[in-house]
PDB file of C-alpha atoms in Angstrom:
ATOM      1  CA  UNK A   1      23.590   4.967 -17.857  1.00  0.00           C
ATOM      2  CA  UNK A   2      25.757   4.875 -14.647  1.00  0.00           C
ATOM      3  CA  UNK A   3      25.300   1.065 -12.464  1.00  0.00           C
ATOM      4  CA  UNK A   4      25.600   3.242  -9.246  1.00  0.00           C
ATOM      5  CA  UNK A   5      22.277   4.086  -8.865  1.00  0.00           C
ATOM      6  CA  UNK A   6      18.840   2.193  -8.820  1.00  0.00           C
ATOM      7  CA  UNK A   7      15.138   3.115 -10.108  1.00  0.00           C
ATOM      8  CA  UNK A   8      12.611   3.986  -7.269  1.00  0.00           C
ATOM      9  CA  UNK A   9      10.108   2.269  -8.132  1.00  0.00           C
ATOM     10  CA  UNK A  10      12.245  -0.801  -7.902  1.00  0.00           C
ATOM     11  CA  UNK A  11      12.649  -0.455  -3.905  1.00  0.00           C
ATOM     12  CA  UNK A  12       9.507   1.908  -2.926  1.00  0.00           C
ATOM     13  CA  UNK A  13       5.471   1.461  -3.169  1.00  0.00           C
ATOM     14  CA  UNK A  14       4.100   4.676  -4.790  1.00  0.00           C
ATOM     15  CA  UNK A  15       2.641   6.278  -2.006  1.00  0.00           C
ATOM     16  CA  UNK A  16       6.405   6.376  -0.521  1.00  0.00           C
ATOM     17  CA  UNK A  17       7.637   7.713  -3.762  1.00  0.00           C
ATOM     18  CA  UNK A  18       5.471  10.935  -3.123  1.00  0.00           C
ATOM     19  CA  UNK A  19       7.179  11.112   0.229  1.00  0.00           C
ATOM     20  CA  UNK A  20      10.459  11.052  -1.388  1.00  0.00           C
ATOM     21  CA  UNK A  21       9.655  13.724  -4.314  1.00  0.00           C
ATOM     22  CA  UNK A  22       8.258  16.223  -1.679  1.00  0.00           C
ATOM     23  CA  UNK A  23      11.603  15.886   0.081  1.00  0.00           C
ATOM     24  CA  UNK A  24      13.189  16.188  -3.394  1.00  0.00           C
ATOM     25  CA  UNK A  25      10.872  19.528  -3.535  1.00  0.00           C
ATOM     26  CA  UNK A  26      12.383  20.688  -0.121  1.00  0.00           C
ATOM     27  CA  UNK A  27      16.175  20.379  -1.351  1.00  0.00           C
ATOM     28  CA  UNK A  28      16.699  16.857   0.444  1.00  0.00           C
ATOM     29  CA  UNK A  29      18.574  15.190  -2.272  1.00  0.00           C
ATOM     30  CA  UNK A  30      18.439  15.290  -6.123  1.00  0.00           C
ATOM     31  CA  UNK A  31      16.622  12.848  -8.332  1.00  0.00           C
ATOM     32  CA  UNK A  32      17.018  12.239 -12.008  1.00  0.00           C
ATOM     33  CA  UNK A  33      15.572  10.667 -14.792  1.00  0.00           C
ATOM     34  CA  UNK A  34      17.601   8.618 -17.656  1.00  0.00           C
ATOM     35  CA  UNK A  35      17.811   9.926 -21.516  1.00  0.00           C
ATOM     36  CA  UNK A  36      16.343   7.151 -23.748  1.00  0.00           C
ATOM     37  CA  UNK A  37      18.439   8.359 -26.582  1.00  0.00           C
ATOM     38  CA  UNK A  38      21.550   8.712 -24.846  1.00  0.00           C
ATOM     39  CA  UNK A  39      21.479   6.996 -21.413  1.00  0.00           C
ATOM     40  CA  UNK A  40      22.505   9.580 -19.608  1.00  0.00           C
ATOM     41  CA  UNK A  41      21.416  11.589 -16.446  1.00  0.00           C
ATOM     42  CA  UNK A  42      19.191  14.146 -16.284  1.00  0.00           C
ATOM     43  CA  UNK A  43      18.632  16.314 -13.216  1.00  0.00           C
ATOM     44  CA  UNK A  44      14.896  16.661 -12.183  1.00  0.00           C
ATOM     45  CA  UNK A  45      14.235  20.985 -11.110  1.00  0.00           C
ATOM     46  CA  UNK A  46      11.716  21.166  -8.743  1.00  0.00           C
ATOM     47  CA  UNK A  47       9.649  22.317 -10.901  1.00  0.00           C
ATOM     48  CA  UNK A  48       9.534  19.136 -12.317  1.00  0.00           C
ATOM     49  CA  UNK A  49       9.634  16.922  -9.492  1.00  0.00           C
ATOM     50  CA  UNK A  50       6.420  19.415  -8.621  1.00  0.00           C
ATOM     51  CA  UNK A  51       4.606  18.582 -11.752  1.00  0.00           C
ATOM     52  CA  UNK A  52       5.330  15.017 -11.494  1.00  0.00           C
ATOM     53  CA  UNK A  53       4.112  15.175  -8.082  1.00  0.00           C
ATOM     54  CA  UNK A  54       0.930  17.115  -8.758  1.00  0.00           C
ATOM     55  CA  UNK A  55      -0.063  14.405 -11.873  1.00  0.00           C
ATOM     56  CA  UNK A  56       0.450  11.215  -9.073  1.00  0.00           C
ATOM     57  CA  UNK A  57       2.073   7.742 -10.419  1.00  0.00           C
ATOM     58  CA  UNK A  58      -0.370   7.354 -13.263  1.00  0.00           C
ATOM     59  CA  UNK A  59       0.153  10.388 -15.209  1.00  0.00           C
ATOM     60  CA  UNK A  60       3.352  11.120 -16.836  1.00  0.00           C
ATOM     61  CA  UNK A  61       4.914  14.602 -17.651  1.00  0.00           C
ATOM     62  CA  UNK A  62       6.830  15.938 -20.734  1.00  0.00           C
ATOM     63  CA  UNK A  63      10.322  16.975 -19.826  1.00  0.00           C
ATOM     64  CA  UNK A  64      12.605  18.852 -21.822  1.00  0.00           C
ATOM     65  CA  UNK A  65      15.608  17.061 -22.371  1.00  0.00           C
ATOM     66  CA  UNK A  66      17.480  19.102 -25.025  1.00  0.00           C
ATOM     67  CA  UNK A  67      16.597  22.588 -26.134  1.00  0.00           C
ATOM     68  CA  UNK A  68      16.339  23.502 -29.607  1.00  0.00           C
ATOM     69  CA  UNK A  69      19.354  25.241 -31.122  1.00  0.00           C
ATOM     70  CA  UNK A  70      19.527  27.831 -34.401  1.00  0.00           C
ATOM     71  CA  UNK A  71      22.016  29.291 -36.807  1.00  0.00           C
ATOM     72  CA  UNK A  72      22.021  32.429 -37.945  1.00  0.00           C
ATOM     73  CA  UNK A  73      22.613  33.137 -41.786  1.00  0.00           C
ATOM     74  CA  UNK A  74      24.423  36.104 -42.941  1.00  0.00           C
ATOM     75  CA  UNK A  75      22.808  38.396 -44.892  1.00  0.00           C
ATOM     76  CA  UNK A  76      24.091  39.618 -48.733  1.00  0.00           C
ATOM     77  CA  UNK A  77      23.124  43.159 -50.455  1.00  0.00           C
ATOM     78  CA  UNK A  78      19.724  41.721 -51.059  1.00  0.00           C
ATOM     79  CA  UNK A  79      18.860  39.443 -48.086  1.00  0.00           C
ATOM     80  CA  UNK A  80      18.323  40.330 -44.628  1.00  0.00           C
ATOM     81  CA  UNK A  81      20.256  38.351 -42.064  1.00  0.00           C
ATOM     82  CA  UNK A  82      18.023  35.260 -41.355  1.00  0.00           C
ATOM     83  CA  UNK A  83      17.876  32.474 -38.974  1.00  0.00           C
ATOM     84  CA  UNK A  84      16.457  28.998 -38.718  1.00  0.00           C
ATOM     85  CA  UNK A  85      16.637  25.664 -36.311  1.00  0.00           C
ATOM     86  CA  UNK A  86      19.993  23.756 -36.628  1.00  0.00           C
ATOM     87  CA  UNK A  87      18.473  21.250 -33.912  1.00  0.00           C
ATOM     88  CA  UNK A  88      15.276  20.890 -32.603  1.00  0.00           C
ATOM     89  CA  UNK A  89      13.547  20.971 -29.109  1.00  0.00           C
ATOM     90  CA  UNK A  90      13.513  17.256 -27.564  1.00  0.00           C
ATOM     91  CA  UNK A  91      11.291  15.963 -25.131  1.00  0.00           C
ATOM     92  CA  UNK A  92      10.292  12.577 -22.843  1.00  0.00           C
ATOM     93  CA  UNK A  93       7.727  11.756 -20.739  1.00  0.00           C
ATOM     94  CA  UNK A  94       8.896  11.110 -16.975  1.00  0.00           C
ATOM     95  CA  UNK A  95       6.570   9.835 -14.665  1.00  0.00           C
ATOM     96  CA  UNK A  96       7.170   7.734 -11.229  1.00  0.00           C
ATOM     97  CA  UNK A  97       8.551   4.520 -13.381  1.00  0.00           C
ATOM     98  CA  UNK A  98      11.351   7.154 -14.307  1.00  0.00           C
ATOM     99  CA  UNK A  99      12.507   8.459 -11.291  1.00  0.00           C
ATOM    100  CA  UNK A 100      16.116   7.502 -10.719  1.00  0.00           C
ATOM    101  CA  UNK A 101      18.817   7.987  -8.058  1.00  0.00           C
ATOM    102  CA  UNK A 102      22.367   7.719  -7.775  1.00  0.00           C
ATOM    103  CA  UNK A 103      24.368   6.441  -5.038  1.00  0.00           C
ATOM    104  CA  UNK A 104      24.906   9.496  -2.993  1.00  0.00           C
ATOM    105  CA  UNK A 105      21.244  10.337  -3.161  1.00  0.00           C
ATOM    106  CA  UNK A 106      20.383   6.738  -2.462  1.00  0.00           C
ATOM    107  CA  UNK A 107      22.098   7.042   0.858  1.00  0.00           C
ATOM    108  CA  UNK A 108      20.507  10.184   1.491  1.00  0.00           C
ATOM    109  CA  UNK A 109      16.762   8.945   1.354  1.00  0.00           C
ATOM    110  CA  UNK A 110      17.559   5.783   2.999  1.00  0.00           C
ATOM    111  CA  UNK A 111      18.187   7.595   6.309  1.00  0.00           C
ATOM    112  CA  UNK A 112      15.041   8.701   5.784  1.00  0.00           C
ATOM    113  CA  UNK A 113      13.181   6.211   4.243  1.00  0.00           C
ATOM    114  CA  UNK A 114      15.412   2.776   4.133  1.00  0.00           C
ATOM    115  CA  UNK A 115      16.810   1.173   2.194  1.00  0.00           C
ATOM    116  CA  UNK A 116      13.598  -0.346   0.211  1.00  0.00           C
ATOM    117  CA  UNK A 117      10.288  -1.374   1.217  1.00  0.00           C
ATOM    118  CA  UNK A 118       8.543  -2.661  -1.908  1.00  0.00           C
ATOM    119  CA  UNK A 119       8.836  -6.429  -1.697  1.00  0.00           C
ATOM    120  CA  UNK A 120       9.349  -6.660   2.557  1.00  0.00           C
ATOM    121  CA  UNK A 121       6.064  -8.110   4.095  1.00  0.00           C
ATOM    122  CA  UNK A 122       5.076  -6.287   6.804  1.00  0.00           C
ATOM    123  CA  UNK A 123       4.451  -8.323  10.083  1.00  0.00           C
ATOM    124  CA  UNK A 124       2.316  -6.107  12.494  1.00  0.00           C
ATOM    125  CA  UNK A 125      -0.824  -8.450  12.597  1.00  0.00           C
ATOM    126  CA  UNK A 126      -0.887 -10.633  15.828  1.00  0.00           C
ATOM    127  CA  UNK A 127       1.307  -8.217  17.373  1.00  0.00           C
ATOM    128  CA  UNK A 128       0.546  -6.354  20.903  1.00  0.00           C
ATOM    129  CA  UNK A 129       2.126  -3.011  22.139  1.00  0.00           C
ATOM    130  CA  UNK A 130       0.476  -1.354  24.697  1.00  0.00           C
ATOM    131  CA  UNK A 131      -2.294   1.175  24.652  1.00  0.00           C
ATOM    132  CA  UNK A 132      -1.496   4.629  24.863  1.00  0.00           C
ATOM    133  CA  UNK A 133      -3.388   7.248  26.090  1.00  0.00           C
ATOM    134  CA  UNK A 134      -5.643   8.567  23.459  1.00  0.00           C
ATOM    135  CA  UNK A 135      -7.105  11.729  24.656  1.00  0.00           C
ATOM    136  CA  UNK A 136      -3.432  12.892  25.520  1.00  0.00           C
ATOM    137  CA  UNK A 137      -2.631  12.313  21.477  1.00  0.00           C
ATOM    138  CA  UNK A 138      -5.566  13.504  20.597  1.00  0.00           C
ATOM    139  CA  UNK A 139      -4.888  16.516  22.113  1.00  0.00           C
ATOM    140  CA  UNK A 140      -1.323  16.822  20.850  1.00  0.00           C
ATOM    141  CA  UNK A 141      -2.984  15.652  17.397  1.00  0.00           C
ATOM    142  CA  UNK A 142      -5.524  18.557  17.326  1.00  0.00           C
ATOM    143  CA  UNK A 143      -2.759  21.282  18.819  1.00  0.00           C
ATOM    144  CA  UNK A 144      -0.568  20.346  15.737  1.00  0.00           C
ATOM    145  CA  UNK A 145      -3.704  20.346  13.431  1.00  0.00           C
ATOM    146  CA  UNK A 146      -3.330  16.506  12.765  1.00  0.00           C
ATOM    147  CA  UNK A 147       0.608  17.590  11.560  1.00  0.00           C
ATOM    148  CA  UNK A 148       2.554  14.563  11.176  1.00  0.00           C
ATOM    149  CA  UNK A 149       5.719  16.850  10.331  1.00  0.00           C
ATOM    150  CA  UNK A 150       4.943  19.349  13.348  1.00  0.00           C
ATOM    151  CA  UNK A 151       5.163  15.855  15.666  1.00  0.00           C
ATOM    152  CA  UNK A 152       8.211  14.585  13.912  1.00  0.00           C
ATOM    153  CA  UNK A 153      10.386  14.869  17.466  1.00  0.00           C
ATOM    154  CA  UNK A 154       7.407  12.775  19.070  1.00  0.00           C
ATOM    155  CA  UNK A 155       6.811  10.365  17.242  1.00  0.00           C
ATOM    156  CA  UNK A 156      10.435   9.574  16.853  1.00  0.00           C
ATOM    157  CA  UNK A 157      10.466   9.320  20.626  1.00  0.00           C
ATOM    158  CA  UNK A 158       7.183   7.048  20.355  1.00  0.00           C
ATOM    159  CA  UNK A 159       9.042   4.941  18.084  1.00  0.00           C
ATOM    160  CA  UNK A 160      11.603   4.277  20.436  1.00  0.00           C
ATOM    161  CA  UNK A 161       9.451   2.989  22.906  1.00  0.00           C
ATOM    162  CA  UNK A 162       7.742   0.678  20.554  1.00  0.00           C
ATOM    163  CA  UNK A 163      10.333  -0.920  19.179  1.00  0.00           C
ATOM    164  CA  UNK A 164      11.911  -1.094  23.109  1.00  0.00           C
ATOM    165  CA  UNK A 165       8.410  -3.414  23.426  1.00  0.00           C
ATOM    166  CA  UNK A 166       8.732  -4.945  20.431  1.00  0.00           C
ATOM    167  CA  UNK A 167      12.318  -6.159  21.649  1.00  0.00           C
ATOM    168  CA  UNK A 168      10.884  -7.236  24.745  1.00  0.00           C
ATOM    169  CA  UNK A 169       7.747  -9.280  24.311  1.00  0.00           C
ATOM    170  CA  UNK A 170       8.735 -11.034  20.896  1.00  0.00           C
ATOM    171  CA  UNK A 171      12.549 -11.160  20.845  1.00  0.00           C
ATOM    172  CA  UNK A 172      12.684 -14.317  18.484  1.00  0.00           C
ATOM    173  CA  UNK A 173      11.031 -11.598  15.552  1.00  0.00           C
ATOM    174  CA  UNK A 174      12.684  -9.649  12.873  1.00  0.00           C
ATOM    175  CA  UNK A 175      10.771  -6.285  12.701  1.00  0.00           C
ATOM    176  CA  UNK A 176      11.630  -3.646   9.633  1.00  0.00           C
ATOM    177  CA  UNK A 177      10.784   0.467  10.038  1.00  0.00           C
ATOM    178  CA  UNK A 178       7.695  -0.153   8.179  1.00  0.00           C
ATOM    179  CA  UNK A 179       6.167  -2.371  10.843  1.00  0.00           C
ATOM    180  CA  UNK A 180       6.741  -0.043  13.909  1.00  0.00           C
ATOM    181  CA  UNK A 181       5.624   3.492  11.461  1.00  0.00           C
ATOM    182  CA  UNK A 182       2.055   1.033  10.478  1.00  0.00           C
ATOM    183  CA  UNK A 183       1.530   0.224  14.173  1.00  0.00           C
ATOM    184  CA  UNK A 184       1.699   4.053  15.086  1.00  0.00           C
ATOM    185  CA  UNK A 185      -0.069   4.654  12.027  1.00  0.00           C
ATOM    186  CA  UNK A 186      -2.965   2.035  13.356  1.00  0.00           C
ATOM    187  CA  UNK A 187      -2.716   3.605  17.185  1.00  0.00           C
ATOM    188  CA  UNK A 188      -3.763   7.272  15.853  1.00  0.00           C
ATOM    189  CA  UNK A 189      -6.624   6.505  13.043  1.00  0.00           C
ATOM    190  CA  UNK A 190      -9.749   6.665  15.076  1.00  0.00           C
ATOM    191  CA  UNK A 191      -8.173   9.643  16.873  1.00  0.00           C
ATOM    192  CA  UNK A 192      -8.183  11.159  13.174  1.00  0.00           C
ATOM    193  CA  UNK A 193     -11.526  10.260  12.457  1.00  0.00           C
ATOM    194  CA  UNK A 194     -12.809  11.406  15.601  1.00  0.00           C
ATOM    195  CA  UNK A 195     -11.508  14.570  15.030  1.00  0.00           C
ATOM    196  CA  UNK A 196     -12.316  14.942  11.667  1.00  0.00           C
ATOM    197  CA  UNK A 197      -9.232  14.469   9.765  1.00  0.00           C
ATOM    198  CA  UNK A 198      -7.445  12.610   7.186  1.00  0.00           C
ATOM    199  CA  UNK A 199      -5.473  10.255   8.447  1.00  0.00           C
ATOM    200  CA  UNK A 200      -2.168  10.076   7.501  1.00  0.00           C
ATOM    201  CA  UNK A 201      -0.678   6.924   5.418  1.00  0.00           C
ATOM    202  CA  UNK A 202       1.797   4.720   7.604  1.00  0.00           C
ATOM    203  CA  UNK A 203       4.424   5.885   5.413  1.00  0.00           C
ATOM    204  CA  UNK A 204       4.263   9.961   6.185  1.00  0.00           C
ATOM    205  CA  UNK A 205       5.901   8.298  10.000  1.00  0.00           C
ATOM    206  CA  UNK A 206       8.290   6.354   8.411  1.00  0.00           C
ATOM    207  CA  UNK A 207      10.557   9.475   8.104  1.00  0.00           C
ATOM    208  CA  UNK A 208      10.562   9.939  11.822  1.00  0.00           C
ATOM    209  CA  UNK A 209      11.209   6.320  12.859  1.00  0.00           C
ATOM    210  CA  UNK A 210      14.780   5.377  13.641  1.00  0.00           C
ATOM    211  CA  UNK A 211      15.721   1.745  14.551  1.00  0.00           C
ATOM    212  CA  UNK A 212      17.675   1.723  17.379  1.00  0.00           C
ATOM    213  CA  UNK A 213      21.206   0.370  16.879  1.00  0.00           C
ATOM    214  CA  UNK A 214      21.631  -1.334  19.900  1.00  0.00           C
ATOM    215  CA  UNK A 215      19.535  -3.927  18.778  1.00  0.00           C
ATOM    216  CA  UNK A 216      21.303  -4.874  15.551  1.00  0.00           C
ATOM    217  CA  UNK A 217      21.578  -8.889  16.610  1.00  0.00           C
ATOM    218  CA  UNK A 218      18.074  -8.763  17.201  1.00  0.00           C
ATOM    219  CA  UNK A 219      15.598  -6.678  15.322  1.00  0.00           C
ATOM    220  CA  UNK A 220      15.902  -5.653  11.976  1.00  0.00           C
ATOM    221  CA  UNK A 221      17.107  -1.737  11.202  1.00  0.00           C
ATOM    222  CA  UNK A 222      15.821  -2.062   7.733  1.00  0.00           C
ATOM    223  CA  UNK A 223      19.308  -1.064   6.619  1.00  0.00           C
TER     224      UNK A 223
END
């Protein structure tokens, strides 16, 4: 089993594990499981990634790790050629626990996701930004049929302007990607429930957020 890599669920909450198989889905990046028996990698199809997706982080799924091999016996004047199984099929469950990634895929979905979110306490609570306009989202909301992926270039630039405001009013504070993706997260759920909709998790923005680098001394990139 290689060092250079880390388990998922070691730096990422489960619902941001689903985020990071559907990428996995799209071609993103790889992930892998490890062999019990031998330790080493195995790469997840997306066919697999699909299945784990589909049975959530409570459900495992059997994976095929090694297929079953067979001989072949040759025949005499009296027997037919024959063949039988020299090695049979192995398999292991894989479920979110089991979802591994190695460096170069680590780096990967930390531009989109950082670097690990599991055990950082968000701090949005007793923090203002300023209102925005809701019947302008709204309408952008219901044009992209509540779409958090069809508003990706949007809410990056809404980002932006958050943490700018963030910066401004508390610059004594430490904030992570998390904290401004909840607080846009929090701005647009009553627009979603007055329109009808499920409302996305804070984690389907986190994607689209990018800390500014400017502020390095200052705020907290999440990197």
């Amino acid at each position: 089993m290689s060092n250079n890599g880390k388990f998922l669920s070691s730096m990422y909450r489960d619902e941001i594990i689903t985020l990071i198989i559907e990428e996995a889905i799209n071609g993103q990046f790889q992930l892998t499981f490890i062999d019990r028996d031998t330790g080493i990698e195995q790469i997840l199809s997306r066919g697999d990634l699909s299945a784990i997706r589909r049975n959530g982080p409570d459900k495992n799924v059997e994976i095929q790790v090694e297929r079953a091999t067979f001989k072949y016996v040759r025949g005499s004047e009296w027997l037919p050629p024959r063949q039988y199984i020299d090695n049979f099929a192995r398999n292991q469950n894989v479920g979110y626990s089991d979802l591994w990634a190695n460096e170069s895929n680590l780096k990967l979905i930390a531009v989109l996701f950082g670097v690990g979110d599991k055990f950082k306490k968000q701090i949005t609570q007793g923090y203002q930004i300023r209102a925005i306009d809701k019947d302008e989202r709204q309408k952008l909301i219901k044009e992209k049929k509540g779409s958090v992926e069809a508003r990706g270039e949007f809410i990056t630039s809404r980002a932006r302007e958050v943490y700018e405001e963030l910066y401004e009013k508390y610059p004594r504070s430490k904030f992570i990607r998390d904290d401004v993706a909840a607080m846009i997260c929090d701005e647009e759920k009553d627009i979603y429930e007055r329109l009808g909709l499920d409302a996305p998790i804070a984690g389907t923005y986190l994607k689209f957020v990018v800390a500014p680098k400017s502020r390095k001394s200052k705020v907290c990139t999440g990197k």
